[in-house]
mmCIF file with all atom_site columns, C-alpha atoms in Angstrom:
data_model
loop_
_atom_site.group_PDB
_atom_site.id
_atom_site.type_symbol
_atom_site.label_atom_id
_atom_site.label_alt_id
_atom_site.label_comp_id
_atom_site.label_asym_id
_atom_site.label_entity_id
_atom_site.label_seq_id
_atom_site.pdbx_PDB_ins_code
_atom_site.Cartn_x
_atom_site.Cartn_y
_atom_site.Cartn_z
_atom_site.occupancy
_atom_site.B_iso_or_equiv
_atom_site.pdbx_formal_charge
_atom_site.auth_seq_id
_atom_site.auth_comp_id
_atom_site.auth_asym_id
_atom_site.auth_atom_id
_atom_site.pdbx_PDB_model_num
ATOM 1   C CA . GLU A 1 1   ? 107.143 123.114 94.524  1.00 91.00 ? 1   GLU A CA 1
ATOM 2   C CA . VAL A 1 2   ? 106.979 119.441 94.686  1.00 94.00 ? 2   VAL A CA 1
ATOM 3   C CA . GLN A 1 3   ? 103.714 118.649 96.085  1.00 97.00 ? 3   GLN A CA 1
ATOM 4   C CA . LEU A 1 4   ? 102.680 114.863 96.969  1.00 98.00 ? 4   LEU A CA 1
ATOM 5   C CA . VAL A 1 5   ? 99.044  113.662 98.049  1.00 98.00 ? 5   VAL A CA 1
ATOM 6   C CA . GLU A 1 6   ? 98.128  110.381 98.636  1.00 98.00 ? 6   GLU A CA 1
ATOM 7   C CA . SER A 1 7   ? 95.502  108.261 98.981  1.00 98.00 ? 7   SER A CA 1
ATOM 8   C CA . GLY A 1 8   ? 93.492  104.958 98.749  1.00 98.00 ? 8   GLY A CA 1
ATOM 9   C CA . GLY A 1 9   ? 94.632  103.295 101.860 1.00 98.00 ? 9   GLY A CA 1
ATOM 10  C CA . GLY A 1 10  ? 91.537  101.782 103.980 1.00 98.00 ? 10  GLY A CA 1
ATOM 11  C CA . SER A 1 11  ? 91.148  98.289  106.120 1.00 98.00 ? 11  SER A CA 1
ATOM 12  C CA . VAL A 1 12  ? 91.155  95.056  103.900 1.00 98.00 ? 12  VAL A CA 1
ATOM 13  C CA . GLN A 1 13  ? 91.696  91.205  105.152 1.00 98.00 ? 13  GLN A CA 1
ATOM 14  C CA . SER A 1 14  ? 94.303  89.336  104.382 1.00 98.00 ? 14  SER A CA 1
ATOM 15  C CA . GLY A 1 15  ? 94.472  87.907  100.575 1.00 98.00 ? 15  GLY A CA 1
ATOM 16  C CA . GLY A 1 16  ? 92.730  91.494  99.503  1.00 98.00 ? 16  GLY A CA 1
ATOM 17  C CA . SER A 1 17  ? 93.819  94.327  97.553  1.00 98.00 ? 17  SER A CA 1
ATOM 18  C CA . LEU A 1 18  ? 94.127  98.087  97.449  1.00 98.00 ? 18  LEU A CA 1
ATOM 19  C CA . ARG A 1 19  ? 95.451  100.707 95.403  1.00 98.00 ? 19  ARG A CA 1
ATOM 20  C CA . LEU A 1 20  ? 96.958  103.365 95.952  1.00 98.00 ? 20  LEU A CA 1
ATOM 21  C CA . SER A 1 21  ? 97.194  107.265 94.813  1.00 98.00 ? 21  SER A CA 1
ATOM 22  C CA . CYS A 1 22  ? 99.700  109.116 94.681  1.00 98.00 ? 22  CYS A CA 1
ATOM 23  C CA . VAL A 1 23  ? 98.666  112.529 93.106  1.00 97.00 ? 23  VAL A CA 1
ATOM 24  C CA . ALA A 1 24  ? 102.061 114.995 92.250  1.00 96.00 ? 24  ALA A CA 1
ATOM 25  C CA . SER A 1 25  ? 102.454 118.354 91.481  1.00 95.00 ? 25  SER A CA 1
ATOM 26  C CA . GLY A 1 26  ? 105.852 120.545 90.144  1.00 94.00 ? 26  GLY A CA 1
ATOM 27  C CA . VAL A 1 27  ? 107.511 117.347 89.095  1.00 92.00 ? 27  VAL A CA 1
ATOM 28  C CA . THR A 1 28  ? 109.696 116.489 85.966  1.00 88.00 ? 28  THR A CA 1
ATOM 29  C CA . TYR A 1 29  ? 108.563 112.804 85.215  1.00 85.00 ? 29  TYR A CA 1
ATOM 30  C CA . THR A 1 30  ? 112.158 112.321 83.428  1.00 84.00 ? 30  THR A CA 1
ATOM 31  C CA . THR A 1 31  ? 114.670 113.626 85.632  1.00 87.00 ? 31  THR A CA 1
ATOM 32  C CA . THR A 1 32  ? 112.404 112.609 89.063  1.00 92.00 ? 32  THR A CA 1
ATOM 33  C CA . SER A 1 33  ? 112.184 108.857 90.468  1.00 94.00 ? 33  SER A CA 1
ATOM 34  C CA . MET A 1 34  ? 108.918 108.597 92.225  1.00 96.00 ? 34  MET A CA 1
ATOM 35  C CA . ALA A 1 35  ? 108.578 106.063 95.448  1.00 97.00 ? 35  ALA A CA 1
ATOM 36  C CA . TRP A 1 36  ? 106.592 104.617 97.722  1.00 98.00 ? 36  TRP A CA 1
ATOM 37  C CA . PHE A 1 37  ? 107.529 103.678 101.086 1.00 98.00 ? 37  PHE A CA 1
ATOM 38  C CA . ARG A 1 38  ? 105.848 102.400 104.433 1.00 98.00 ? 38  ARG A CA 1
ATOM 39  C CA . GLN A 1 39  ? 105.969 102.511 107.659 1.00 98.00 ? 39  GLN A CA 1
ATOM 40  C CA . THR A 1 40  ? 105.143 101.156 111.616 1.00 96.00 ? 40  THR A CA 1
ATOM 41  C CA . PRO A 1 41  ? 104.947 102.832 114.906 1.00 91.00 ? 41  PRO A CA 1
ATOM 42  C CA . GLY A 1 42  ? 108.637 102.641 116.093 1.00 92.00 ? 42  GLY A CA 1
ATOM 43  C CA . LYS A 1 43  ? 110.200 101.725 112.700 1.00 94.00 ? 43  LYS A CA 1
ATOM 44  C CA . GLU A 1 44  ? 111.830 103.715 109.902 1.00 94.00 ? 44  GLU A CA 1
ATOM 45  C CA . ARG A 1 45  ? 110.770 104.060 106.566 1.00 96.00 ? 45  ARG A CA 1
ATOM 46  C CA . GLU A 1 46  ? 111.662 100.785 104.882 1.00 97.00 ? 46  GLU A CA 1
ATOM 47  C CA . GLY A 1 47  ? 110.802 101.055 100.542 1.00 98.00 ? 47  GLY A CA 1
ATOM 48  C CA . VAL A 1 48  ? 107.959 99.347  98.770  1.00 98.00 ? 48  VAL A CA 1
ATOM 49  C CA . ALA A 1 49  ? 108.866 99.758  95.501  1.00 98.00 ? 49  ALA A CA 1
ATOM 50  C CA . VAL A 1 50  ? 110.234 102.814 93.134  1.00 97.00 ? 50  VAL A CA 1
ATOM 51  C CA . LEU A 1 51  ? 110.370 103.605 89.618  1.00 95.00 ? 51  LEU A CA 1
ATOM 52  C CA . ASP A 1 52  ? 113.638 105.458 88.638  1.00 87.00 ? 52  ASP A CA 1
ATOM 53  C CA . SER A 1 53  ? 113.728 107.584 86.110  1.00 82.00 ? 53  SER A CA 1
ATOM 54  C CA . ASP A 1 54  ? 117.190 106.390 85.223  1.00 76.00 ? 54  ASP A CA 1
ATOM 55  C CA . GLY A 1 55  ? 116.379 102.885 85.414  1.00 73.00 ? 55  GLY A CA 1
ATOM 56  C CA . PRO A 1 56  ? 114.318 99.811  86.019  1.00 80.00 ? 56  PRO A CA 1
ATOM 57  C CA . THR A 1 57  ? 111.412 99.380  88.250  1.00 93.00 ? 57  THR A CA 1
ATOM 58  C CA . ILE A 1 58  ? 112.740 98.558  91.978  1.00 96.00 ? 58  ILE A CA 1
ATOM 59  C CA . TYR A 1 59  ? 110.992 96.180  93.954  1.00 97.00 ? 59  TYR A CA 1
ATOM 60  C CA . SER A 1 60  ? 111.520 95.461  97.684  1.00 97.00 ? 60  SER A CA 1
ATOM 61  C CA . GLU A 1 61  ? 111.732 91.481  98.549  1.00 97.00 ? 61  GLU A CA 1
ATOM 62  C CA . SER A 1 62  ? 108.617 91.655  100.498 1.00 97.00 ? 62  SER A CA 1
ATOM 63  C CA . VAL A 1 63  ? 106.108 92.864  98.516  1.00 98.00 ? 63  VAL A CA 1
ATOM 64  C CA . LYS A 1 64  ? 107.834 91.596  94.977  1.00 97.00 ? 64  LYS A CA 1
ATOM 65  C CA . GLY A 1 65  ? 105.270 89.554  93.264  1.00 97.00 ? 65  GLY A CA 1
ATOM 66  C CA . ARG A 1 66  ? 102.420 91.307  95.018  1.00 98.00 ? 66  ARG A CA 1
ATOM 67  C CA . PHE A 1 67  ? 102.560 94.971  94.293  1.00 98.00 ? 67  PHE A CA 1
ATOM 68  C CA . THR A 1 68  ? 102.805 97.314  91.437  1.00 98.00 ? 68  THR A CA 1
ATOM 69  C CA . ILE A 1 69  ? 104.409 100.608 90.879  1.00 97.00 ? 69  ILE A CA 1
ATOM 70  C CA . SER A 1 70  ? 102.617 102.353 87.916  1.00 96.00 ? 70  SER A CA 1
ATOM 71  C CA . LEU A 1 71  ? 102.648 105.960 86.844  1.00 95.00 ? 71  LEU A CA 1
ATOM 72  C CA . ASP A 1 72  ? 99.609  107.247 84.881  1.00 95.00 ? 72  ASP A CA 1
ATOM 73  C CA . ILE A 1 73  ? 102.093 110.427 83.418  1.00 92.00 ? 73  ILE A CA 1
ATOM 74  C CA . ALA A 1 74  ? 98.302  112.454 81.804  1.00 94.00 ? 74  ALA A CA 1
ATOM 75  C CA . LYS A 1 75  ? 97.009  112.551 85.345  1.00 95.00 ? 75  LYS A CA 1
ATOM 76  C CA . ASN A 1 76  ? 99.930  113.210 86.945  1.00 95.00 ? 76  ASN A CA 1
ATOM 77  C CA . THR A 1 77  ? 99.164  110.415 89.702  1.00 96.00 ? 77  THR A CA 1
ATOM 78  C CA . LEU A 1 78  ? 101.482 107.299 90.627  1.00 97.00 ? 78  LEU A CA 1
ATOM 79  C CA . TYR A 1 79  ? 99.808  104.194 92.095  1.00 98.00 ? 79  TYR A CA 1
ATOM 80  C CA . LEU A 1 80  ? 100.597 101.019 94.251  1.00 98.00 ? 80  LEU A CA 1
ATOM 81  C CA . GLN A 1 81  ? 98.161  97.783  93.088  1.00 98.00 ? 81  GLN A CA 1
ATOM 82  C CA . MET A 1 82  ? 98.821  95.967  95.420  1.00 98.00 ? 82  MET A CA 1
ATOM 83  C CA . SER A 1 83  ? 97.468  92.188  96.598  1.00 98.00 ? 83  SER A CA 1
ATOM 84  C CA . SER A 1 84  ? 97.380  89.361  97.953  1.00 98.00 ? 84  SER A CA 1
ATOM 85  C CA . LEU A 1 85  ? 97.979  91.637  101.090 1.00 98.00 ? 85  LEU A CA 1
ATOM 86  C CA . MET A 1 86  ? 98.895  89.983  104.360 1.00 98.00 ? 86  MET A CA 1
ATOM 87  C CA . PRO A 1 87  ? 98.764  91.479  107.973 1.00 97.00 ? 87  PRO A CA 1
ATOM 88  C CA . GLU A 1 88  ? 102.806 92.330  108.000 1.00 97.00 ? 88  GLU A CA 1
ATOM 89  C CA . ASP A 1 89  ? 101.855 94.877  105.004 1.00 98.00 ? 89  ASP A CA 1
ATOM 90  C CA . THR A 1 90  ? 99.925  97.428  107.481 1.00 98.00 ? 90  THR A CA 1
ATOM 91  C CA . ALA A 1 91  ? 101.596 100.420 107.642 1.00 98.00 ? 91  ALA A CA 1
ATOM 92  C CA . ILE A 1 92  ? 100.988 104.170 106.489 1.00 98.00 ? 92  ILE A CA 1
ATOM 93  C CA . TYR A 1 93  ? 102.218 104.209 103.154 1.00 98.00 ? 93  TYR A CA 1
ATOM 94  C CA . TYR A 1 94  ? 104.242 107.396 101.675 1.00 98.00 ? 94  TYR A CA 1
ATOM 95  C CA . CYS A 1 95  ? 104.732 108.746 98.321  1.00 98.00 ? 95  CYS A CA 1
ATOM 96  C CA . ALA A 1 96  ? 108.037 110.277 97.702  1.00 98.00 ? 96  ALA A CA 1
ATOM 97  C CA . ALA A 1 97  ? 110.132 111.517 95.006  1.00 97.00 ? 97  ALA A CA 1
ATOM 98  C CA . GLU A 1 98  ? 113.483 112.800 93.914  1.00 95.00 ? 98  GLU A CA 1
ATOM 99  C CA . THR A 1 99  ? 116.112 113.616 90.951  1.00 92.00 ? 99  THR A CA 1
ATOM 100 C CA . PHE A 1 100 ? 119.156 111.915 91.467  1.00 89.00 ? 100 PHE A CA 1
ATOM 101 C CA . GLY A 1 101 ? 120.669 114.077 88.258  1.00 85.00 ? 101 GLY A CA 1
ATOM 102 C CA . GLY A 1 102 ? 121.939 111.008 86.840  1.00 82.00 ? 102 GLY A CA 1
ATOM 103 C CA . ILE A 1 103 ? 124.013 109.669 89.845  1.00 86.00 ? 103 ILE A CA 1
ATOM 104 C CA . PRO A 1 104 ? 123.824 105.746 89.156  1.00 86.00 ? 104 PRO A CA 1
ATOM 105 C CA . MET A 1 105 ? 121.853 104.951 92.849  1.00 89.00 ? 105 MET A CA 1
ATOM 106 C CA . SER A 1 106 ? 122.054 100.784 93.901  1.00 92.00 ? 106 SER A CA 1
ATOM 107 C CA . THR A 1 107 ? 118.802 99.552  94.735  1.00 93.00 ? 107 THR A CA 1
ATOM 108 C CA . ASP A 1 108 ? 119.661 99.518  98.487  1.00 95.00 ? 108 ASP A CA 1
ATOM 109 C CA . GLN A 1 109 ? 120.157 103.342 98.390  1.00 95.00 ? 109 GLN A CA 1
ATOM 110 C CA . LEU A 1 110 ? 116.446 103.884 95.942  1.00 95.00 ? 110 LEU A CA 1
ATOM 111 C CA . LEU A 1 111 ? 114.894 101.896 98.532  1.00 96.00 ? 111 LEU A CA 1
ATOM 112 C CA . HIS A 1 112 ? 116.170 104.575 101.536 1.00 97.00 ? 112 HIS A CA 1
ATOM 113 C CA . GLU A 1 113 ? 114.222 107.023 103.279 1.00 97.00 ? 113 GLU A CA 1
ATOM 114 C CA . LYS A 1 114 ? 117.034 109.398 103.561 1.00 97.00 ? 114 LYS A CA 1
ATOM 115 C CA . GLN A 1 115 ? 117.822 109.595 99.783  1.00 96.00 ? 115 GLN A CA 1
ATOM 116 C CA . TYR A 1 116 ? 114.201 111.087 99.294  1.00 97.00 ? 116 TYR A CA 1
ATOM 117 C CA . THR A 1 117 ? 113.549 115.096 99.592  1.00 97.00 ? 117 THR A CA 1
ATOM 118 C CA . TYR A 1 118 ? 109.823 115.606 99.107  1.00 97.00 ? 118 TYR A CA 1
ATOM 119 C CA . TRP A 1 119 ? 107.252 113.156 101.367 1.00 98.00 ? 119 TRP A CA 1
ATOM 120 C CA . GLY A 1 120 ? 103.494 113.065 100.635 1.00 98.00 ? 120 GLY A CA 1
ATOM 121 C CA . GLN A 1 121 ? 101.737 113.632 104.080 1.00 97.00 ? 121 GLN A CA 1
ATOM 122 C CA . GLY A 1 122 ? 100.690 109.225 104.259 1.00 98.00 ? 122 GLY A CA 1
ATOM 123 C CA . THR A 1 123 ? 97.270  107.337 103.378 1.00 98.00 ? 123 THR A CA 1
ATOM 124 C CA . ALA A 1 124 ? 97.052  104.137 106.371 1.00 98.00 ? 124 ALA A CA 1
ATOM 125 C CA . VAL A 1 125 ? 96.538  100.198 105.388 1.00 98.00 ? 125 VAL A CA 1
ATOM 126 C CA . THR A 1 126 ? 95.272  97.892  108.247 1.00 98.00 ? 126 THR A CA 1
ATOM 127 C CA . VAL A 1 127 ? 95.605  94.024  107.232 1.00 98.00 ? 127 VAL A CA 1
ATOM 128 C CA . SER A 1 128 ? 93.553  92.320  109.445 1.00 98.00 ? 128 SER A CA 1
ATOM 129 C CA . SER A 1 129 ? 93.375  88.235  109.484 1.00 94.00 ? 129 SER A CA 1
#
């Protein structure tokens, strides 16, 4: 059974940095894509970054150049390093995982919440101006 537990959220001023962590269990990293999403009240979850097991790392346009997704397999931990944070980055951040079985996925598909089965409970990030 896949379990995902996020941590590292908090409050930071605009321009600051935070690193989110997601400890994963039950995941086979060679076949499982890992992702970060975020959600604000009244909106759908937005894909932020994806480590695709079959392809390149993907970022949404809104975070490209500011956020970095990485994986430490030895620690079973997925990270999201967030820099140059802006108030519009304020959201609940979720870790997600899915095994796509080698099926080619477009960038839009990989960044869409409906493609993922496994989710963490979320960690809140607040960026003040």
